[in-house]
PDB file of C-alpha atoms in Angstrom:
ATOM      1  CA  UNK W 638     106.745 124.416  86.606  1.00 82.00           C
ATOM      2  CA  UNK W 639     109.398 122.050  87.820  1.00 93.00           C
ATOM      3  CA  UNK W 640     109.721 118.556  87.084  1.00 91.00           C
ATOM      4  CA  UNK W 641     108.713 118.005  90.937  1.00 92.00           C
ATOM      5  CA  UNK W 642     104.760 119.797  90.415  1.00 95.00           C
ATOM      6  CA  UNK W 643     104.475 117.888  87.507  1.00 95.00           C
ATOM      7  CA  UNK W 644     104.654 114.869  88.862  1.00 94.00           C
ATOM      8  CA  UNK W 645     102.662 115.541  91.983  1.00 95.00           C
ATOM      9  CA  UNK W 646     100.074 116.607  89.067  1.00 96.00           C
ATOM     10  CA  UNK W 647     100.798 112.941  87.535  1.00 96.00           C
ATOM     11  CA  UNK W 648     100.279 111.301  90.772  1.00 95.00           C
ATOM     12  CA  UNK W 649      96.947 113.000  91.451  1.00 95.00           C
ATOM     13  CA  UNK W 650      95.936 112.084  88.578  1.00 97.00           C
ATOM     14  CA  UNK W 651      96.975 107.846  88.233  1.00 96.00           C
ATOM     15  CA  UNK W 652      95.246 108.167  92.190  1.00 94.00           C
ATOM     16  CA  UNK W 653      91.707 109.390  90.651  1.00 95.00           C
ATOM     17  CA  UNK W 654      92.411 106.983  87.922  1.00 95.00           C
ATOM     18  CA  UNK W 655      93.041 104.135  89.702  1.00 94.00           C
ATOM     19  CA  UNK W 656      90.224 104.799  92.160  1.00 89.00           C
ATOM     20  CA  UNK W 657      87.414 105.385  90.161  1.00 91.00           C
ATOM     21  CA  UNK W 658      88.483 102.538  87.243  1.00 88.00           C
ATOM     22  CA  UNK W 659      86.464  99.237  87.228  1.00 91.00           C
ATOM     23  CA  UNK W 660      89.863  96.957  87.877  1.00 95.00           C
ATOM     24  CA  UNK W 661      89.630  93.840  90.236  1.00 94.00           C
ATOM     25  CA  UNK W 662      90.319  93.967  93.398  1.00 93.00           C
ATOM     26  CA  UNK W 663      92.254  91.205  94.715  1.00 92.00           C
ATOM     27  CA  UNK W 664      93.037  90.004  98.120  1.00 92.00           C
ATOM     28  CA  UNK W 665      96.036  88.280  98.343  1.00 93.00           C
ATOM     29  CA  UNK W 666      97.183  86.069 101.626  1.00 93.00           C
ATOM     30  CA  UNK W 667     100.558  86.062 102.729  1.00 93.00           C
ATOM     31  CA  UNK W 668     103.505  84.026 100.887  1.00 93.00           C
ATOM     32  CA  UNK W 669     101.667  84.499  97.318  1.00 95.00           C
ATOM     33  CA  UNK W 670     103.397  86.466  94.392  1.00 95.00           C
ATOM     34  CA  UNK W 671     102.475  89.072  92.442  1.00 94.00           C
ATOM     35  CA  UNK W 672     105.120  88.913  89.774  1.00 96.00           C
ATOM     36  CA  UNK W 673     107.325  85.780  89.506  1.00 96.00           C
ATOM     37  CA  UNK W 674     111.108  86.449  88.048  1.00 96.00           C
ATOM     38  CA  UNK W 675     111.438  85.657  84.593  1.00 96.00           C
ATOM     39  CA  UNK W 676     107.883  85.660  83.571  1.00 96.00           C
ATOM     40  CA  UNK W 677     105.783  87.783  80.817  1.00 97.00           C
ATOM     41  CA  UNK W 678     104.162  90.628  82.251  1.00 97.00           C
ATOM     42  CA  UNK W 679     100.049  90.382  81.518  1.00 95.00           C
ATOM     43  CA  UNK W 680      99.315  92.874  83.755  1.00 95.00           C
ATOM     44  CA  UNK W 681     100.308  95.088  86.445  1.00 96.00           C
ATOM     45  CA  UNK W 682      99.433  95.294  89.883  1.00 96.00           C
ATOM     46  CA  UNK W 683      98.239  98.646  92.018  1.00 96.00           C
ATOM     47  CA  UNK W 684      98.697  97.779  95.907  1.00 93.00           C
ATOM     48  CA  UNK W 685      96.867  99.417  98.109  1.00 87.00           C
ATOM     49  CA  UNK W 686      98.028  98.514 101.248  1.00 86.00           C
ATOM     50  CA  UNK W 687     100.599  95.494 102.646  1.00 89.00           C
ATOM     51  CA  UNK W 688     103.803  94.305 103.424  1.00 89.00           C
ATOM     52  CA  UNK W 689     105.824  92.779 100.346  1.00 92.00           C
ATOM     53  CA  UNK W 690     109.603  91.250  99.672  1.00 91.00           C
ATOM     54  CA  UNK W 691     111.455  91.383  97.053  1.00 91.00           C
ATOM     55  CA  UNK W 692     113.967  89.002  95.871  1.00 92.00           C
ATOM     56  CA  UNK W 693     116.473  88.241  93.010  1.00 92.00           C
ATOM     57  CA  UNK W 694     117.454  84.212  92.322  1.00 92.00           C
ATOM     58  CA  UNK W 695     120.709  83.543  90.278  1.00 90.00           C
ATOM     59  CA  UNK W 696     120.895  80.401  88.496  1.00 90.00           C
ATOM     60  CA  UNK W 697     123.551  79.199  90.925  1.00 88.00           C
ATOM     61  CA  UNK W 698     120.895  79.265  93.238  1.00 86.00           C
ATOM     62  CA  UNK W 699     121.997  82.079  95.146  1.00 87.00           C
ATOM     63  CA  UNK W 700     119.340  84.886  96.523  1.00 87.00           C
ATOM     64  CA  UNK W 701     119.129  88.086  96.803  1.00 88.00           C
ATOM     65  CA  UNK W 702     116.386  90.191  98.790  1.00 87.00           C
ATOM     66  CA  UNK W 703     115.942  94.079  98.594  1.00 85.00           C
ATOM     67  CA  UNK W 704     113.611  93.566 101.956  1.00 83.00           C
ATOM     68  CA  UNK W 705     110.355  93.652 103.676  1.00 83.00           C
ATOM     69  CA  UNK W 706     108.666  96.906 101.915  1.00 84.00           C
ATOM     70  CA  UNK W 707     104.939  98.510 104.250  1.00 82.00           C
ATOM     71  CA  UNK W 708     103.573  99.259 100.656  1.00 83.00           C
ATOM     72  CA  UNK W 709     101.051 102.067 100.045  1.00 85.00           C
ATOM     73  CA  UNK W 710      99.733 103.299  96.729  1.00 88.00           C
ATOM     74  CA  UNK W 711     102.530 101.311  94.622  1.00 91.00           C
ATOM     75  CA  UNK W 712     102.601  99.950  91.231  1.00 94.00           C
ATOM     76  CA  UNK W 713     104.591  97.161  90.239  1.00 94.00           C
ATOM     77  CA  UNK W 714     105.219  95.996  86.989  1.00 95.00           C
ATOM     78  CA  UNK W 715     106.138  99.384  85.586  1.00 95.00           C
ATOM     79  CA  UNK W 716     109.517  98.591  84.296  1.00 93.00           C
ATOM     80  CA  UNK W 717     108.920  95.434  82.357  1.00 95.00           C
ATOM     81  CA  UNK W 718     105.765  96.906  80.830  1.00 96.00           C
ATOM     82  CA  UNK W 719     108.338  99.853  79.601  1.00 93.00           C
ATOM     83  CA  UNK W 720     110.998  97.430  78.703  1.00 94.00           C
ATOM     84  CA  UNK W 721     108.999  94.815  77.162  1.00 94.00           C
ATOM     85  CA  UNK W 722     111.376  92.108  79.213  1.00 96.00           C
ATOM     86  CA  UNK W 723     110.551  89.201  81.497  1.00 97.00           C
ATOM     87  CA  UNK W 724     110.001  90.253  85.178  1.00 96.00           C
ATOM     88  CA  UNK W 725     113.000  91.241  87.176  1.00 94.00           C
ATOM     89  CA  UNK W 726     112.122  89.833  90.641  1.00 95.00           C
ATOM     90  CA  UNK W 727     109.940  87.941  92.689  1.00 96.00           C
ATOM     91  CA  UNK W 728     107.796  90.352  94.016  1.00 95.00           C
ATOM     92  CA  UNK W 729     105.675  88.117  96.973  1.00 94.00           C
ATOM     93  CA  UNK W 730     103.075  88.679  99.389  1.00 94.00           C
ATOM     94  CA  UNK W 731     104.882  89.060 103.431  1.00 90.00           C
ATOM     95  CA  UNK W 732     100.994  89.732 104.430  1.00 88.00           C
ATOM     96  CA  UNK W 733      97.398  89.954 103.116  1.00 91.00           C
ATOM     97  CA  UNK W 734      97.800  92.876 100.323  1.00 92.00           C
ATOM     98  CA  UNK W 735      95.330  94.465  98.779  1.00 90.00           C
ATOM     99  CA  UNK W 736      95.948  94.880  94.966  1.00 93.00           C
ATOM    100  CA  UNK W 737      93.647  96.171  91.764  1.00 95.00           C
ATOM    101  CA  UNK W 738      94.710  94.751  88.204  1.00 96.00           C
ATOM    102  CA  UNK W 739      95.744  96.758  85.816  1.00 96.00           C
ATOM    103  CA  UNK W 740      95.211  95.783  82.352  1.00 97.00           C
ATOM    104  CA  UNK W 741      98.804  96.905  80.234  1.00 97.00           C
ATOM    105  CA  UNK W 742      96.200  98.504  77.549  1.00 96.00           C
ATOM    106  CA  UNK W 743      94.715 100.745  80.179  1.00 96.00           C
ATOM    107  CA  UNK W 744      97.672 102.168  81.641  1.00 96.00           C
ATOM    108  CA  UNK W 745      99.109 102.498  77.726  1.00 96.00           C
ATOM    109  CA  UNK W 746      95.991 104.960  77.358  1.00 96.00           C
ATOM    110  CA  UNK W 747      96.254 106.668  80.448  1.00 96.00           C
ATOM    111  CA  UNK W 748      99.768 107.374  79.165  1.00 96.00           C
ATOM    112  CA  UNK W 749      98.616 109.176  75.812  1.00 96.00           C
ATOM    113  CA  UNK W 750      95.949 110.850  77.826  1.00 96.00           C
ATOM    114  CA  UNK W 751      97.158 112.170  80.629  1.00 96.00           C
ATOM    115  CA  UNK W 752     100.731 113.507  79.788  1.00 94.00           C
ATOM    116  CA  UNK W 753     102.114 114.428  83.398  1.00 96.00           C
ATOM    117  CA  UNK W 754     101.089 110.335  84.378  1.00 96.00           C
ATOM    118  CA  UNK W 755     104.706 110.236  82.171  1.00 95.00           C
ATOM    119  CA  UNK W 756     106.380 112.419  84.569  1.00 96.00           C
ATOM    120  CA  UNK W 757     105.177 110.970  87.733  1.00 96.00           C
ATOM    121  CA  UNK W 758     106.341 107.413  86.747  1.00 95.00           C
ATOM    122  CA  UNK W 759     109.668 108.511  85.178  1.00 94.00           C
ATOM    123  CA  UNK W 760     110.248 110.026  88.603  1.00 94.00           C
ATOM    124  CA  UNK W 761     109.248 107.217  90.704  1.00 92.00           C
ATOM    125  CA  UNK W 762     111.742 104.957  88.549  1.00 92.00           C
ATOM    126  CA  UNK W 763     114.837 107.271  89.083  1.00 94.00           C
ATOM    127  CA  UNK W 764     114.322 107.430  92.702  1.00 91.00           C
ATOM    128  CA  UNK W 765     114.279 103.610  92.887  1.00 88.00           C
ATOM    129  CA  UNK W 766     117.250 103.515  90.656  1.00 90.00           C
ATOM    130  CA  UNK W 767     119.182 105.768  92.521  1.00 93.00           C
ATOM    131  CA  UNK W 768     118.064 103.867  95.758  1.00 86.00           C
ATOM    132  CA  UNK W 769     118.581 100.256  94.076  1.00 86.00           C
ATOM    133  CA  UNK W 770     122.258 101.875  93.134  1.00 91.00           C
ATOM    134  CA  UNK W 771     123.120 103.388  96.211  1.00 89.00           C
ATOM    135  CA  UNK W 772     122.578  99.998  97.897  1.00 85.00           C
ATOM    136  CA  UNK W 773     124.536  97.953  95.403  1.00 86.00           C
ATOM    137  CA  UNK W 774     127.766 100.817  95.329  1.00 91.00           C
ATOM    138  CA  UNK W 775     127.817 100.727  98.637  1.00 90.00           C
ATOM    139  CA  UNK W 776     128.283  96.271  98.950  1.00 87.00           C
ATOM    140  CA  UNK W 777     130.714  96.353  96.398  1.00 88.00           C
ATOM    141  CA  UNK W 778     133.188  99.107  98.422  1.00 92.00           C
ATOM    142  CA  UNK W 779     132.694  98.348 102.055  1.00 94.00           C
ATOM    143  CA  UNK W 780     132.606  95.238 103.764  1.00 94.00           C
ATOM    144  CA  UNK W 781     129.682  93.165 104.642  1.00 94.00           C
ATOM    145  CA  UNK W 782     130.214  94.347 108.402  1.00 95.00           C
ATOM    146  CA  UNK W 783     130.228  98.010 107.346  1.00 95.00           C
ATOM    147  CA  UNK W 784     126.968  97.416 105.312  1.00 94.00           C
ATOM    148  CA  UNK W 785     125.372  95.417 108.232  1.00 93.00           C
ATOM    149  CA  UNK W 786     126.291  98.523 110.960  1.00 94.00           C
ATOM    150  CA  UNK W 787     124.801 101.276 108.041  1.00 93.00           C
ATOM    151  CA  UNK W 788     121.641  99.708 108.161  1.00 90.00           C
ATOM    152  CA  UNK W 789     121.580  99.596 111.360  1.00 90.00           C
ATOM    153  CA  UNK W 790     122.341 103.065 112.112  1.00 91.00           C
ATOM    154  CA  UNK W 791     119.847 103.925 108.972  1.00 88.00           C
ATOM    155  CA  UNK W 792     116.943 102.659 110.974  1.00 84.00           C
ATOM    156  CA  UNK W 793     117.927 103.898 114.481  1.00 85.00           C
ATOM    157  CA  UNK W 794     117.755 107.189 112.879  1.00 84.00           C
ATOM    158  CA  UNK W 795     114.544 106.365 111.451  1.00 76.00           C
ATOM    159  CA  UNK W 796     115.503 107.091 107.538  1.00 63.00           C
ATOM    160  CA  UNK W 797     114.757 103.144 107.029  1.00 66.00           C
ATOM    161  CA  UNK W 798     111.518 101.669 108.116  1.00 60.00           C
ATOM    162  CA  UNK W 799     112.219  99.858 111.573  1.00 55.00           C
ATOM    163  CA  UNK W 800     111.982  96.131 109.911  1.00 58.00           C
ATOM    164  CA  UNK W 801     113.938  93.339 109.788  1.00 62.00           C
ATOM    165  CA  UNK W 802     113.192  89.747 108.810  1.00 70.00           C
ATOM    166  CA  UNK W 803     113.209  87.613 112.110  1.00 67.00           C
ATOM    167  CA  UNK W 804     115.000  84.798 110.399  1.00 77.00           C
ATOM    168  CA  UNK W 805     118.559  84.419 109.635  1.00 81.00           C
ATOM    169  CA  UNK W 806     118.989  83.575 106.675  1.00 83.00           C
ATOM    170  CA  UNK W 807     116.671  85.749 105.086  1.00 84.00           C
ATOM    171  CA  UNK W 808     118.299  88.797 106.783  1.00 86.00           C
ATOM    172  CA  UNK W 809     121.799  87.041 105.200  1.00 89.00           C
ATOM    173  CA  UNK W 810     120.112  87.340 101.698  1.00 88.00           C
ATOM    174  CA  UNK W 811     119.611  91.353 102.140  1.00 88.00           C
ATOM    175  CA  UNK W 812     123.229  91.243 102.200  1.00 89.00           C
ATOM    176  CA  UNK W 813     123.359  89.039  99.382  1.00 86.00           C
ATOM    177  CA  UNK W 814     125.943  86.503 101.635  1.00 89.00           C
ATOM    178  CA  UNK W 815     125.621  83.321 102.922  1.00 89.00           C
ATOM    179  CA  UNK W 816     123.894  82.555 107.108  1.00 91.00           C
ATOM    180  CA  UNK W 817     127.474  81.757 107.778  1.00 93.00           C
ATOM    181  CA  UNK W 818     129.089  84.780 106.700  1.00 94.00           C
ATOM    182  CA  UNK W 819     126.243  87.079 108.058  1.00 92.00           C
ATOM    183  CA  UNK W 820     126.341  85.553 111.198  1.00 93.00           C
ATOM    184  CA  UNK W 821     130.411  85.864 111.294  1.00 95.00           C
ATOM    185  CA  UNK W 822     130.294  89.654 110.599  1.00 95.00           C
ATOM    186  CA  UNK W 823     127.193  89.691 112.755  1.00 94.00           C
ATOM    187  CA  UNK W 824     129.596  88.787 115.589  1.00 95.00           C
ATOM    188  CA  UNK W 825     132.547  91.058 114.958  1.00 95.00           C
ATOM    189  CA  UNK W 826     129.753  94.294 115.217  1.00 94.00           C
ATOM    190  CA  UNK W 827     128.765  92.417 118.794  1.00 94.00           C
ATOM    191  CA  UNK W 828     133.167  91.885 120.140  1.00 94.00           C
ATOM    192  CA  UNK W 829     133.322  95.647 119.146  1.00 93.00           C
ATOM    193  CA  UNK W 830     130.614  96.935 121.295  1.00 94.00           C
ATOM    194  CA  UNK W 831     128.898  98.513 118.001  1.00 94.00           C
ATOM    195  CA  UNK W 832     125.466  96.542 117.745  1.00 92.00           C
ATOM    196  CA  UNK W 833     123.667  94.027 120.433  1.00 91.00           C
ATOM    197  CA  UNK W 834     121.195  91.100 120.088  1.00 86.00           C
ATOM    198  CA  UNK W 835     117.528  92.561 122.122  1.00 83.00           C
ATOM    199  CA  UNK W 836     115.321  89.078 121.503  1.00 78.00           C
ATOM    200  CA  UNK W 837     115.818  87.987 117.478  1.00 76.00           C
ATOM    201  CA  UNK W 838     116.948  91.771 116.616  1.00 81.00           C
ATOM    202  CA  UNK W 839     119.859  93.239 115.700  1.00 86.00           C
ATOM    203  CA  UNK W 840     120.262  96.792 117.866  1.00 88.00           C
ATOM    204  CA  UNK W 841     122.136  99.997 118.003  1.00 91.00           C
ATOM    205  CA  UNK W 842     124.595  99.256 121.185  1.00 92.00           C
ATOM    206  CA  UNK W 843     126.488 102.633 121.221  1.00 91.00           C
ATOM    207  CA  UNK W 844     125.406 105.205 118.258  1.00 92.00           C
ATOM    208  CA  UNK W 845     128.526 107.759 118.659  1.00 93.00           C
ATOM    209  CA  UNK W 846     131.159 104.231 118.616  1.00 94.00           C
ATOM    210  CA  UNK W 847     129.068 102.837 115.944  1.00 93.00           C
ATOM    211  CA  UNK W 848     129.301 106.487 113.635  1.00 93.00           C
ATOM    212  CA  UNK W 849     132.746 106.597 114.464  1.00 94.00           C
ATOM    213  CA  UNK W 850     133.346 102.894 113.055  1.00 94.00           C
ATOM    214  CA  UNK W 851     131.340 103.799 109.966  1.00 94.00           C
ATOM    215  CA  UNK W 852     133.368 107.056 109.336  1.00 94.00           C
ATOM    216  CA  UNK W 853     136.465 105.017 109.892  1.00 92.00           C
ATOM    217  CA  UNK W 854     135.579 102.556 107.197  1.00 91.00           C
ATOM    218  CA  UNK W 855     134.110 104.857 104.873  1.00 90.00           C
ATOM    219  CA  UNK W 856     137.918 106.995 105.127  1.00 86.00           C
ATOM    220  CA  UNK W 857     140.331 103.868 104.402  1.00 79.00           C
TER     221      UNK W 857
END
């Protein structure tokens, strides 16, 4: 079997788990958090359904967001509870969200019962390491405009969910830059015909001139 079915048999298995287990259910209203950065994890949280950020504060005071995430069948607090360290990031509520609680004991004997529950959360760690990674490579060796137009053209192909935050600044902390600076590289994608303003969103203008620009970039 590959490390692939095993997982899938891992998943099936935390999914029966989770649904038949007495946890509370929670109903959470929008701008509440889950986890709060630098906190000790007491317990982790299953979400059923709902629409979460996730952000990163630096003691300058300086934000980052990984975005607006449509969450389905998601568990979050899975790397401090394997790390034993505070919680990463905020983790907060960008809708009502449905979560169970998951006592760390219970998902400790899950663990030592059910083997291939190993496997399924090893894998869903990589592929948010590699995607975390990807993200971060990619800001440190192209320019904010470059990273701006990719995640443009990531959505209008529909390999990124079609959602952006309507307000500036939050949009600006994606990028990990200041409104200013977003706003000035915002501007040079508009003067080169790549990307146009459609209400408060950011839109493919011309997809071949925009692939060619990204090409470009990506060859200097």
């Amino acid at each position: 079997m590959t490390i692939k079915s095993l997982a899938e048999i891992g998943h099936k298995e935390v999914l029966e788990w989770i649904k038949s287990g007495p946890f509370l259910l929670r109903h959470m209203e929008p701008g509440e958090y889950l986890l709060r950065q630098g906190q000790t994890l007491e317990h982790l949280y299953w979400i059923d359904d709902g629409y979460c950020t996730v952000s990163y504060t630096a003691a300058n005071g300086r934000r980052f967001s990984h975005g607006r995430f449509n969450i389905e069948d998601r568990l979050y607090g899975e790397i401090e509870f394997l790390t034993g360290k505070p919680i990463q990031f905020d983790i907060r509520c960008d809708g009502p969200v449905s979560v169970r609680v998951i006592p760390i004991a219970e998902l400790e004997a899950l663990l030592v019962q059910h083997p291939h529950v190993g496997i399924w959360l090893s894998q869903c760690l990589a592929d948010t390491y590699q995607g975390v990674m990807d993200r971060v490579t990619s800001h440190f060796m192209y320019p904010l405009a470059y990273n701006i137009a990719k995640d443009l053209m990531l959505r209008e192909l529909g390999n990124k969910p079609p959602i952006q935050f309507e307000r500036v600044f939050r949009e600006a902390e994606r990028f990990g830059c200041s409104e200013r600076v977003y706003r000035r590289a915002v501007s040079q994608l508009i003067e080169l015909g790549l990307v146009e303003k459609r209400g408060r969103e950011l839109k493919v203008a011309n997809k071949d001139k925009l692939q060619r620009y990204l090409s470009d970039e990506e060859e200097r």
